[in-house]
């Protein structure tokens, strides 16, 4: 008898940006790609860190894989814990140029869209799972106003509650942290995202 394909959990990361040479989010998404987790097949994809290209790339992956859940990852250098983002805002305000040279400042993303959209992932359950495993975790009220927030906003609006969508920001890797900047080893980042994803899929 043919086996039923497992539902897909889509995990996205971003490529390096702003002069950096690596992005842990891309590495974590690649590490989880192909794994089976909580009765789901994980598909990990990398998105370009560019306002015009990131959401079309994620939308394409969603169309292709029809995921049961979408978890987007990005780097937030300077944060010391895995940050579960609560809300995406309808605002683009870049402090650095993206990978295509675009740098929108003070712009609404969707003129007819709501000011903010809440994550539809179970952040409380995800947070508890990481706390239990002693992975540094925090809830965050803003994913910023760069490409990460942009993708979170668009992905939530696109899903319209049909599948859960959320965003998790990751600390810098030890090798990329500047002096005094908090960081988290890649293995811990992978462990933390895996646990968070598992908790979300169980919910
Ligand atoms: N972090 C950036 C964009 C890509 C990434 O990994 C952000 O926080 O917007």
Short mmCIF file of C-alpha atoms and ligand atoms in Angstrom, two decimals, residues 13-17 23-26 48-50 73-77 143-150 167 169, ligand 1:
data_model
loop_
_atom_site.label_atom_id
_atom_site.label_comp_id
_atom_site.label_asym_id
_atom_site.label_seq_id
_atom_site.Cartn_x
_atom_site.Cartn_y
_atom_site.Cartn_z
CA UNK A 13 16.29 31.12 6.79
CA UNK A 14 18.03 34.11 5.24
CA UNK A 15 21.36 34.49 3.51
CA UNK A 16 24.12 36.69 4.96
CA UNK A 17 23.50 40.43 4.79
CA UNK A 23 23.68 33.81 8.76
CA UNK A 24 22.77 31.20 11.40
CA UNK A 25 19.16 31.19 10.22
CA UNK A 26 20.20 29.74 6.87
CA UNK A 48 17.50 36.20 -0.17
CA UNK A 49 17.81 39.10 2.27
CA UNK A 50 16.12 41.53 -0.09
CA UNK A 73 14.01 32.30 10.94
CA UNK A 74 16.32 35.29 10.81
CA UNK A 75 19.38 36.69 12.53
CA UNK A 76 19.04 39.47 15.10
CA UNK A 77 22.66 40.19 16.03
CA UNK A 143 10.83 41.80 14.54
CA UNK A 144 12.17 45.22 13.56
CA UNK A 145 11.40 46.95 10.26
CA UNK A 146 13.86 45.24 7.93
CA UNK A 147 13.43 42.21 5.65
CA UNK A 148 12.51 39.77 8.46
CA UNK A 149 9.52 41.81 9.61
CA UNK A 150 8.54 42.30 5.97
CA UNK A 167 8.94 34.21 13.02
CA UNK A 169 14.97 35.58 15.51
N1 LIG B 1 17.83 39.23 9.67
C1 LIG B 1 17.36 40.46 9.10
C2 LIG B 1 17.04 40.14 7.66
C3 LIG B 1 17.69 38.85 7.38
C4 LIG B 1 18.05 38.31 8.70
O1 LIG B 1 18.53 37.20 8.91
C5 LIG B 1 16.20 41.07 9.88
O2 LIG B 1 16.15 40.89 11.10
O3 LIG B 1 15.36 41.76 9.30
#
